[in-house]
């Protein structure tokens, strides 16, 4: 398999608004990130993926960009940005920018022009359609509730917005739009950034006949309906030629609605499009069909099936991104682990299970501390437009009662990941000296970075070890993956193999102790413990290959 630095790296995602506030306005900023680079260096990560820092009216916290070449005022200045980039590079940390080009803000000058008249030079930068039978041009829904079409009386037409109405979709079929995007990407790369995480890049090419899709619980088709559209691969290959060829970049496509076959095209190792994709199938294991607003407990067998499909399916052909969390997902320890008695143990177990797979691991800020979901009490505690709109729509339509919806929001809302990073046990978790833009999780006195840096057995220290192991054992990066025990409901067991080396990974996703016979050929004599969240391995007395697997235990054995 081709060796690549981005396969050997660990990426850390920063959501700048919630990371560290250096000037007391309650909002995280670029100087705050610069101040905390040594913390990331100590953790050992190689790359930062920075959620958007561009100028934005913040309808969707920076994912609605009004100027791609300017910095959001709350976050600082371009000088602050340059200093952060420089300081990161000095520490050997690369910076990957969030590229949000499926849409812009409606306050971007292109859209301000576009909506003025049908013959404005920017008109075709966006997607405009007349009404159909007196209604929206089709039944596509916005990701953030309601129709994906907004009526604009100036020209008596609708524009498409797969996200909020303040995020109109760009028309990628217009070569001028593509040229603008490539020029902007080159501008950032010339500045020294190291790559891009491409926001919903699988949605950029729309079927211009705009067929209806299958309606969901609110009556509209999913925002994912246009995923993997007719020209998406053509455009990404063009982007590769126009921007990325000849540069050492990391590119990862956020590919909602991606199938395995499509992923092989996006991230094929021939390097014509992207380095890797984010797929989201495993994020649906606790959804109710296509409806994410549910609190269904996952069946571990489903999770194993999905991840195994991706591990086996992309092996030697393309490359996986590995993640449990990001700024759009609730906290993994509350979702797939146990955020009570076994919080630390289960956070370490989840980390082991993920970091030992084939692919590039992504850590979302706070995951390395085992930060948890948040006890939001009232709809006024939320800031995320996805959560707020869904509340009004689904409670309003009588799909859920207020109590049900609040339960689902507490479990799934994106704001669970967006509360301030918990630095220490002082007021506001040491995030700000001002008043934070969103509530702080009240558990910051127990869960914070300061405490974890002082403790050898902390989740942070465990992540540090996992990252170090990745640098020491190439099997962790390049080995092939095989699932053991597909039908076990509690244990996730798999192997990695590289030439004559082997790893056995055993993860207990539940609180029961299990007596477990190591699979074929693995014995006490022929293996050693590489890492484990209990620090040791408990063989049944006098036995060569039977072990006790304790609650939420994770073990990595290496063949001798
Ligand atoms: C995906 C991003 O991850 C999410 O946060 C955002 O709301 C949408 N794309 C729209 O940009």
Coordinates of C-alpha atoms and ligand atoms in Angstrom, one line a residue:
X1 CA 0.0 0.0 0.0
X2 CA 1.2 3.5 -0.8
X3 CA 2.7 5.3 2.2
X4 CA 1.3 8.8 2.7
X5 CA 1.8 11.3 5.5
X6 CA -1.9 11.8 5.8
X7 CA -2.5 8.1 6.4
X8 CA 0.0 8.2 9.2
X9 CA -1.5 11.3 10.8
X10 CA -4.1 12.0 13.5
X11 CA -6.3 14.9 12.9
X12 CA -7.8 17.1 15.6
X13 CA -10.9 19.1 14.8
X14 CA -11.3 22.6 16.3
X15 CA -14.6 24.3 16.5
X16 CA -13.1 27.8 17.1
X17 CA -16.2 29.4 18.6
X18 CA -16.0 27.0 21.5
X19 CA -12.3 26.2 21.9
X20 CA -10.7 29.1 23.8
X21 CA -11.6 32.7 24.2
X22 CA -8.5 35.0 24.5
X23 CA -10.3 38.3 24.7
X24 CA -13.2 37.8 27.1
X25 CA -16.1 38.3 24.6
X26 CA -17.5 34.9 25.3
X27 CA -16.5 33.6 21.9
X28 CA -13.5 31.4 21.1
X29 CA -11.0 33.0 18.7
X30 CA -7.8 32.5 16.7
X31 CA -5.5 33.9 19.3
X32 CA -7.1 31.4 21.7
X33 CA -6.1 28.6 19.4
X34 CA -2.6 29.9 19.1
X35 CA -2.3 30.0 22.9
X36 CA -3.4 26.3 23.1
X37 CA -1.2 24.9 20.4
X38 CA 1.2 23.5 23.0
X39 CA -1.7 21.5 24.5
X40 CA -2.3 19.9 21.0
X41 CA 1.4 19.3 20.6
X42 CA 1.4 17.5 23.9
X43 CA -1.5 15.4 22.8
X44 CA 0.6 14.5 19.7
X45 CA -1.8 15.3 16.8
X46 CA -0.4 16.1 13.4
X47 CA -3.1 18.1 11.8
X48 CA -5.8 20.6 12.8
X49 CA -9.0 20.7 10.9
X50 CA -10.3 24.2 11.6
X51 CA -14.1 24.6 11.3
X52 CA -14.9 27.8 9.3
X53 CA -13.2 31.0 10.4
X54 CA -14.2 33.1 7.4
X55 CA -16.4 36.2 7.5
X56 CA -19.9 35.1 8.1
X57 CA -23.2 36.4 9.5
X58 CA -23.3 33.2 11.6
X59 CA -26.7 31.9 10.7
X60 CA -25.0 28.5 10.8
X61 CA -21.9 29.4 12.9
X62 CA -19.6 30.1 10.0
X63 CA -20.9 27.5 7.6
X64 CA -22.6 30.5 5.8
X65 CA -19.7 32.4 4.4
X66 CA -20.0 36.0 3.1
X67 CA -16.3 36.5 2.2
X68 CA -13.9 33.5 1.7
X69 CA -10.9 35.7 1.9
X70 CA -11.6 37.5 5.2
X71 CA -11.7 36.4 8.8
X72 CA -14.8 36.5 11.0
X73 CA -14.5 39.6 13.2
X74 CA -15.3 37.7 16.5
X75 CA -12.4 35.3 15.7
X76 CA -9.8 38.0 15.1
X77 CA -7.9 39.3 12.0
X78 CA -5.9 37.9 9.1
X79 CA -2.7 38.8 11.0
X80 CA -4.0 36.6 13.9
X81 CA -4.7 33.9 11.4
X82 CA -1.2 34.1 9.8
X83 CA 0.4 34.0 13.3
X84 CA -1.6 30.9 14.2
X85 CA -0.6 29.1 11.0
X86 CA 3.0 30.0 11.5
X87 CA 3.0 28.9 15.2
X88 CA 1.3 25.6 14.3
X89 CA 3.8 25.0 11.5
X90 CA 6.7 25.7 13.9
X91 CA 5.3 22.9 16.1
X92 CA 5.0 20.5 13.1
X93 CA 1.2 20.8 13.1
X94 CA -0.5 21.2 9.8
X95 CA -3.7 23.2 9.3
X96 CA -6.6 22.1 7.1
X97 CA -9.3 24.6 6.3
X98 CA -13.0 23.9 6.1
X99 CA -14.0 24.5 2.5
X100 CA -17.7 25.4 2.4
X101 CA -18.6 25.7 -1.3
X102 CA -21.9 23.9 -1.8
X103 CA -23.4 27.2 -0.7
X104 CA -22.4 30.7 0.4
X105 CA -24.2 33.1 2.8
X106 CA -27.0 35.1 1.3
X107 CA -24.9 38.1 2.4
X108 CA -22.1 37.1 0.0
X109 CA -21.7 39.7 -2.7
X110 CA -22.4 37.1 -5.4
X111 CA -25.8 36.4 -4.0
X112 CA -26.6 40.0 -3.3
X113 CA -26.0 40.6 -7.0
X114 CA -27.7 37.4 -8.1
X115 CA -31.0 38.1 -6.6
X116 CA -31.2 41.6 -8.1
X117 CA -32.4 40.6 -11.6
X118 CA -32.6 37.8 -14.0
X119 CA -29.9 39.2 -16.2
X120 CA -27.5 40.1 -13.5
X121 CA -24.0 38.7 -14.3
X122 CA -24.1 36.7 -11.0
X123 CA -27.6 35.3 -11.6
X124 CA -26.3 31.9 -12.7
X125 CA -23.9 31.6 -9.7
X126 CA -27.0 30.2 -7.9
X127 CA -29.8 27.9 -8.7
X128 CA -33.1 29.7 -9.6
X129 CA -36.3 28.1 -10.8
X130 CA -39.8 29.2 -11.4
X131 CA -42.7 27.9 -9.4
X132 CA -44.2 24.5 -10.4
X133 CA -48.0 24.3 -10.3
X134 CA -48.0 27.3 -8.1
X135 CA -45.6 25.7 -5.6
X136 CA -41.9 25.0 -5.0
X137 CA -40.1 23.5 -8.0
X138 CA -39.9 20.1 -6.3
X139 CA -40.2 18.5 -2.8
X140 CA -36.6 18.6 -1.7
X141 CA -36.3 19.5 1.9
X142 CA -33.7 21.7 3.7
X143 CA -31.4 19.9 6.1
X144 CA -32.7 22.5 8.6
X145 CA -36.5 21.9 8.2
X146 CA -39.0 23.0 5.6
X147 CA -38.6 23.2 1.9
X148 CA -35.2 23.6 0.2
X149 CA -36.6 26.3 -2.0
X150 CA -37.2 29.9 -1.0
X151 CA -39.4 32.3 -2.9
X152 CA -37.8 35.6 -3.8
X153 CA -40.3 38.2 -4.9
X154 CA -37.8 40.5 -6.6
X155 CA -37.8 38.2 -9.7
X156 CA -40.7 36.0 -8.8
X157 CA -38.5 32.9 -8.7
X158 CA -37.3 30.3 -6.1
X159 CA -33.7 29.7 -5.2
X160 CA -32.3 26.4 -3.9
X161 CA -30.9 26.1 -0.3
X162 CA -30.2 22.6 0.9
X163 CA -29.3 24.2 4.2
X164 CA -30.8 27.3 5.8
X165 CA -32.5 30.0 3.6
X166 CA -29.5 32.1 4.4
X167 CA -27.3 29.5 2.7
X168 CA -28.2 29.5 -1.0
X169 CA -26.6 26.7 -3.1
X170 CA -24.0 27.6 -5.6
X171 CA -24.5 26.5 -9.2
X172 CA -21.5 24.3 -9.9
X173 CA -22.6 23.8 -13.5
X174 CA -21.5 27.3 -14.1
X175 CA -17.8 27.3 -15.0
X176 CA -17.4 30.8 -13.5
X177 CA -18.4 29.5 -10.1
X178 CA -15.9 26.7 -10.3
X179 CA -13.2 29.1 -11.4
X180 CA -13.9 31.3 -8.4
X181 CA -13.7 28.4 -6.0
X182 CA -10.4 27.1 -7.5
X183 CA -8.9 30.6 -7.3
X184 CA -9.9 31.0 -3.7
X185 CA -8.5 27.5 -2.8
X186 CA -5.2 28.4 -4.5
X187 CA -5.1 31.7 -2.6
X188 CA -5.3 29.8 0.7
X189 CA -2.8 27.2 -0.3
X190 CA -0.4 29.8 -1.4
X191 CA -0.7 31.3 2.1
X192 CA 0.5 28.0 3.4
X193 CA -2.5 26.0 4.5
X194 CA -2.2 22.2 4.2
X195 CA -5.5 21.1 2.8
X196 CA -9.2 21.1 3.0
X197 CA -12.1 19.4 4.7
X198 CA -14.8 19.8 2.1
X199 CA -18.2 20.5 3.5
X200 CA -21.0 18.4 1.9
X201 CA -19.0 18.1 -1.2
X202 CA -21.1 15.1 -2.4
X203 CA -24.0 17.5 -2.9
X204 CA -22.4 20.0 -5.3
X205 CA -23.8 18.6 -8.5
X206 CA -27.5 18.6 -8.9
X207 CA -29.7 16.8 -11.4
X208 CA -31.0 19.9 -13.2
X209 CA -34.3 18.2 -13.9
X210 CA -35.0 18.4 -10.1
X211 CA -37.0 15.2 -9.7
X212 CA -39.0 14.7 -6.5
X213 CA -37.7 12.4 -3.8
X214 CA -39.2 10.2 -1.1
X215 CA -40.8 12.4 1.6
X216 CA -39.6 12.0 5.2
X217 CA -41.5 12.7 8.5
X218 CA -42.0 16.4 7.8
X219 CA -43.3 15.8 4.3
X220 CA -40.1 16.8 2.4
X221 CA -37.5 14.7 0.8
X222 CA -34.1 14.5 2.5
X223 CA -31.5 17.2 1.8
X224 CA -29.3 14.3 0.8
X225 CA -31.5 13.6 -2.2
X226 CA -29.0 15.2 -4.7
X227 CA -26.0 13.4 -3.3
X228 CA -23.4 12.0 -5.7
X229 CA -25.0 14.0 -8.6
X230 CA -24.3 13.6 -12.3
X231 CA -21.0 15.7 -12.5
X232 CA -19.6 15.5 -9.0
X233 CA -16.6 13.3 -10.0
X234 CA -15.9 15.4 -13.1
X235 CA -15.8 18.6 -11.0
X236 CA -13.5 17.1 -8.3
X237 CA -11.1 15.8 -11.0
X238 CA -11.1 19.3 -12.4
X239 CA -10.4 20.7 -8.9
X240 CA -7.5 18.2 -8.5
X241 CA -6.0 19.4 -11.8
X242 CA -6.6 23.2 -11.2
X243 CA -5.7 23.3 -7.5
X244 CA -4.3 20.3 -5.8
X245 CA -1.9 18.6 -8.3
X246 CA 1.7 19.1 -7.3
X247 CA 0.9 20.2 -3.8
X248 CA 1.2 18.2 -0.5
X249 CA -2.3 18.5 0.8
X250 CA -4.8 16.6 2.9
X251 CA -8.2 16.5 1.3
X252 CA -11.2 14.9 3.0
X253 CA -14.7 15.1 1.6
X254 CA -17.7 15.3 3.8
X255 CA -19.8 12.9 1.8
X256 CA -23.3 12.7 3.2
X257 CA -25.3 10.1 1.3
X258 CA -22.1 8.4 0.0
X259 CA -22.2 4.7 -0.9
X260 CA -19.2 2.4 -0.9
X261 CA -19.0 2.4 -4.7
X262 CA -19.2 6.2 -4.8
X263 CA -16.5 6.4 -2.1
X264 CA -14.2 4.3 -4.2
X265 CA -14.5 7.0 -6.8
X266 CA -14.1 10.0 -4.5
X267 CA -11.1 8.6 -2.6
X268 CA -9.5 6.1 -5.0
X269 CA -5.8 5.8 -4.4
X270 CA -5.0 6.8 -8.0
X271 CA -5.2 10.4 -6.5
X272 CA -7.5 11.9 -9.1
X273 CA -10.0 13.3 -6.6
X274 CA -9.8 13.3 -2.8
X275 CA -7.6 11.6 -0.3
X276 CA -10.4 10.3 1.8
X277 CA -14.1 10.7 2.6
X278 CA -16.3 11.0 5.7
X279 CA -19.1 8.5 5.4
X280 CA -22.0 8.7 7.8
X281 CA -23.6 5.3 7.8
X282 CA -22.4 4.4 11.3
X283 CA -23.9 7.7 12.5
X284 CA -27.4 6.3 11.6
X285 CA -27.2 3.2 13.9
X286 CA -29.4 4.9 16.5
X287 CA -31.7 6.8 14.0
X288 CA -35.2 5.8 13.4
X289 CA -35.0 5.1 9.7
X290 CA -34.1 8.4 8.1
X291 CA -35.2 10.4 11.1
X292 CA -32.3 11.3 13.4
X293 CA -34.6 12.6 16.1
X294 CA -34.9 9.4 18.1
X295 CA -33.2 7.8 21.1
X296 CA -33.0 4.3 19.8
X297 CA -30.1 2.3 21.3
X298 CA -27.9 0.9 18.7
X299 CA -27.4 -2.8 18.2
X300 CA -23.7 -3.4 18.2
X301 CA -24.0 -5.9 15.4
X302 CA -25.2 -3.2 13.1
X303 CA -22.3 -1.0 14.0
X304 CA -19.9 -3.8 13.3
X305 CA -21.5 -4.7 10.0
X306 CA -21.3 -1.1 8.8
X307 CA -17.8 -0.4 9.9
X308 CA -16.6 -3.7 8.6
X309 CA -18.2 -3.0 5.2
X310 CA -16.2 0.2 5.0
X311 CA -13.0 -1.3 6.3
X312 CA -13.0 -4.2 3.9
X313 CA -14.6 -2.3 1.0
X314 CA -12.0 0.4 0.8
X315 CA -8.9 -1.7 1.8
X316 CA -6.1 -1.2 -0.9
X317 CA -8.6 0.8 -3.1
X318 CA -9.3 4.0 -1.2
X319 CA -8.9 5.4 2.3
X320 CA -11.2 5.7 5.3
X321 CA -11.6 8.6 7.8
X322 CA -12.3 7.3 11.2
X323 CA -14.6 9.3 13.6
X324 CA -17.1 9.0 16.3
X325 CA -17.6 12.7 16.8
X326 CA -17.6 16.1 15.1
X327 CA -19.4 19.4 15.5
X328 CA -22.6 17.9 14.1
X329 CA -22.8 14.9 16.3
X330 CA -23.5 14.4 20.0
X331 CA -20.8 13.2 22.3
X332 CA -19.7 9.6 21.7
X333 CA -19.3 8.6 25.3
X334 CA -22.9 9.5 25.9
X335 CA -24.1 7.9 22.7
X336 CA -22.0 4.7 22.3
X337 CA -20.4 4.4 25.7
X338 CA -21.4 5.1 29.3
X339 CA -21.2 8.6 30.6
X340 CA -21.9 7.6 34.2
X341 CA -19.9 5.1 36.2
X342 CA -17.7 4.0 33.3
X343 CA -17.2 7.3 31.5
X344 CA -13.4 7.2 31.4
X345 CA -13.2 3.5 30.7
X346 CA -15.7 3.7 27.9
X347 CA -14.2 6.8 26.4
X348 CA -10.9 4.9 26.2
X349 CA -12.6 1.9 24.8
X350 CA -14.2 3.9 22.0
X351 CA -10.9 5.5 21.3
X352 CA -9.1 2.2 21.1
X353 CA -11.8 0.7 18.9
X354 CA -11.5 3.6 16.4
X355 CA -7.8 4.3 16.4
X356 CA -6.9 0.7 15.8
X357 CA -8.9 0.6 12.5
X358 CA -7.6 1.3 9.1
X359 CA -7.9 4.9 8.1
X360 CA -7.0 8.3 9.4
X361 CA -8.4 9.0 12.9
X362 CA -10.2 12.3 13.7
X363 CA -10.5 13.6 17.3
X364 CA -13.1 16.2 17.9
X365 CA -12.2 18.8 20.6
X366 CA -13.0 17.5 24.1
X367 CA -13.3 13.9 22.9
X368 CA -9.8 13.3 24.3
X369 CA -11.2 14.2 27.7
X370 CA -14.3 12.1 27.4
X371 CA -16.6 15.2 27.4
X372 CA -20.2 14.3 27.6
X373 CA -23.6 15.4 26.3
X374 CA -25.1 18.4 28.0
X375 CA -28.2 18.6 30.4
X376 CA -30.0 21.2 28.3
X377 CA -33.3 22.1 30.1
X378 CA -35.2 24.3 27.8
X379 CA -35.3 25.2 24.1
X380 CA -33.9 28.6 25.0
X381 CA -30.6 26.8 26.0
X382 CA -30.0 25.8 22.4
X383 CA -28.1 27.9 19.8
X384 CA -28.1 25.5 16.8
X385 CA -30.5 26.4 14.1
X386 CA -30.9 22.7 13.2
X387 CA -32.2 22.0 16.7
X388 CA -34.3 25.1 17.1
X389 CA -36.0 24.7 13.7
X390 CA -36.6 21.0 14.2
X391 CA -38.2 21.8 17.5
X392 CA -40.6 24.3 16.0
X393 CA -41.4 22.2 13.0
X394 CA -41.9 18.8 14.6
X395 CA -43.6 20.0 17.8
X396 CA -45.6 22.4 15.7
X397 CA -46.8 19.7 13.3
X398 CA -47.6 17.4 16.3
X399 CA -45.1 14.8 15.2
X400 CA -43.6 14.8 18.7
X401 CA -44.7 16.3 22.0
X402 CA -42.5 18.9 23.7
X403 CA -41.2 16.3 26.1
X404 CA -40.3 13.8 23.4
X405 CA -38.6 16.4 21.3
X406 CA -36.6 17.7 24.3
X407 CA -35.5 14.1 25.0
X408 CA -34.3 13.7 21.4
X409 CA -32.6 17.1 21.4
X410 CA -30.7 16.3 24.6
X411 CA -29.6 13.0 23.0
X412 CA -28.8 14.2 19.4
X413 CA -28.6 17.9 19.2
X414 CA -25.4 19.3 17.6
X415 CA -25.1 21.7 20.5
X416 CA -24.0 18.8 22.7
X417 CA -20.6 19.0 20.9
X418 CA -20.6 22.8 20.8
X419 CA -20.5 23.8 24.5
X420 CA -17.2 25.3 25.5
X421 CA -14.0 23.2 25.8
X422 CA -13.5 22.4 29.5
X423 CA -10.0 23.6 30.3
X424 CA -10.1 23.7 34.1
X425 CA -12.4 23.8 37.1
X426 CA -12.6 27.6 37.3
X427 CA -15.6 29.6 36.3
X428 CA -16.9 28.8 32.8
X429 CA -14.4 25.9 32.7
X430 CA -11.6 28.4 32.0
X431 CA -13.0 28.9 28.5
X432 CA -13.7 32.6 28.9
X433 CA -13.6 35.4 31.4
X434 CA -16.8 36.8 29.8
X435 CA -20.2 35.4 29.3
X436 CA -20.0 32.3 27.1
X437 CA -22.1 32.3 23.9
X438 CA -23.6 28.9 24.8
X439 CA -23.9 27.3 28.2
X440 CA -21.0 25.5 29.7
X441 CA -21.6 21.8 30.6
X442 CA -22.0 21.9 34.4
X443 CA -19.7 18.8 34.8
X444 CA -16.6 20.9 34.0
X445 CA -15.4 20.6 37.6
X446 CA -14.9 16.9 37.2
X447 CA -14.1 16.8 33.5
X448 CA -11.4 19.2 32.4
X449 CA -8.1 19.3 30.7
X450 CA -6.1 20.5 33.7
X451 CA -7.1 17.5 35.8
X452 CA -6.4 15.1 33.0
X453 CA -3.0 16.5 32.3
X454 CA -2.1 15.9 36.0
X455 CA -3.3 12.3 36.0
X456 CA -1.4 9.4 34.3
X457 CA -4.6 7.3 34.0
X458 CA -6.7 10.0 32.3
X459 CA -8.5 9.8 29.0
X460 CA -6.1 12.4 27.7
X461 CA -3.1 10.4 28.6
X462 CA -4.6 7.3 27.0
X463 CA -5.2 9.2 23.7
X464 CA -1.6 10.4 23.8
X465 CA -0.5 6.7 24.1
X466 CA -2.7 5.6 21.2
X467 CA -1.3 8.4 19.0
X468 CA 2.2 7.4 19.9
X469 CA 1.6 3.8 19.1
X470 CA 0.4 4.8 15.7
X471 CA 3.8 6.3 15.1
X472 CA 5.6 3.2 16.3
X473 CA 3.7 0.4 14.6
X474 CA 3.0 0.6 10.9
X475 CA 0.5 -2.2 11.2
X476 CA -1.8 0.3 13.0
X477 CA -1.8 2.4 9.9
X478 CA -1.4 -0.1 7.0
X479 CA -2.6 -3.4 8.3
X480 CA -5.7 -5.0 6.8
X481 CA -8.8 -5.5 9.0
X482 CA -10.9 -8.6 9.7
X483 CA -13.9 -8.9 11.9
X484 CA -14.1 -11.7 14.4
X485 CA -17.5 -12.6 16.1
X486 CA -19.9 -10.7 13.9
X487 CA -22.9 -11.9 15.9
X488 CA -21.7 -11.0 19.5
X489 CA -24.0 -8.3 20.9
X490 CA -21.4 -6.9 23.3
X491 CA -17.9 -7.4 22.1
X492 CA -16.4 -5.8 19.0
X493 CA -13.4 -8.0 18.2
X494 CA -11.2 -7.6 15.1
X495 CA -7.7 -8.3 13.9
X496 CA -5.2 -6.3 11.9
X497 CA -2.6 -8.0 9.7
X498 CA 0.6 -6.7 8.0
X499 CA 2.9 -9.3 6.6
X500 CA 3.6 -11.7 9.5
X501 CA 2.5 -9.3 12.2
X502 CA -0.9 -9.4 13.8
X503 CA -3.0 -7.4 16.2
X504 CA -6.1 -8.6 18.1
X505 CA -8.4 -5.8 19.3
X506 CA -11.1 -6.6 21.8
X507 CA -13.6 -4.0 22.9
X508 CA -16.4 -4.4 25.3
X509 CA -19.2 -2.0 24.5
X510 CA -21.2 -2.9 27.6
X511 CA -21.0 -3.2 31.4
X512 CA -21.0 -7.0 31.7
X513 CA -17.9 -9.0 32.5
X514 CA -17.4 -11.7 29.8
X515 CA -15.3 -14.9 29.9
X516 CA -13.7 -15.0 26.4
X517 CA -11.6 -17.6 24.6
X518 CA -9.1 -15.8 22.5
X519 CA -9.7 -16.7 18.8
X520 CA -7.6 -19.2 16.8
X521 CA -4.0 -19.3 17.6
X522 CA -3.9 -16.4 20.2
X523 CA -2.4 -17.5 23.5
X524 CA -0.7 -16.0 26.5
X525 CA 2.6 -17.2 25.4
X526 CA 2.5 -16.0 21.8
X527 CA 1.1 -12.5 22.4
X528 CA 1.7 -9.4 24.4
X529 CA -0.5 -6.5 25.5
X530 CA 0.2 -3.4 23.5
X531 CA -2.4 -1.2 25.2
X532 CA -5.5 -1.7 27.4
X533 CA -7.7 0.6 29.3
X534 CA -7.4 -1.4 32.5
X535 CA -3.6 -1.4 32.2
X536 CA -3.4 -5.2 32.4
X537 CA -4.9 -8.3 30.9
X538 CA -6.8 -10.8 33.1
X539 CA -6.3 -14.4 32.1
X540 CA -8.5 -16.9 33.7
X541 CA -6.4 -18.8 36.3
X542 CA -4.0 -21.3 34.8
X543 CA -5.4 -20.8 31.4
X544 CA -3.5 -20.1 28.3
X545 CA -6.1 -18.4 26.2
X546 CA -9.2 -17.6 28.2
X547 CA -9.5 -14.0 29.5
X548 CA -12.0 -12.0 31.5
X549 CA -13.2 -9.0 29.6
X550 CA -14.3 -6.4 32.2
X551 CA -16.9 -3.7 31.7
X552 CA -16.0 -1.5 28.8
X553 CA -12.6 -3.0 28.6
X554 CA -10.4 -2.5 25.5
X555 CA -7.4 -4.6 24.8
X556 CA -4.9 -4.6 21.9
X557 CA -2.8 -7.8 21.7
X558 CA 0.2 -8.1 19.5
X559 CA 1.5 -11.4 18.2
X560 CA 5.1 -12.2 19.3
Ligands
LIG1 C1 -22.1 20.2 7.1 C2 -21.5 20.9 8.3 O1 -20.7 19.9 9.0 C3 -22.6 21.4 9.1 O2 -22.2 21.9 10.4 C4 -23.3 22.5 8.4 O3 -24.4 23.0 9.1 C5 -23.7 22.0 7.0 N1 -22.7 21.2 6.3 C6 -24.0 23.2 6.1 O4 -22.7 23.8 5.7

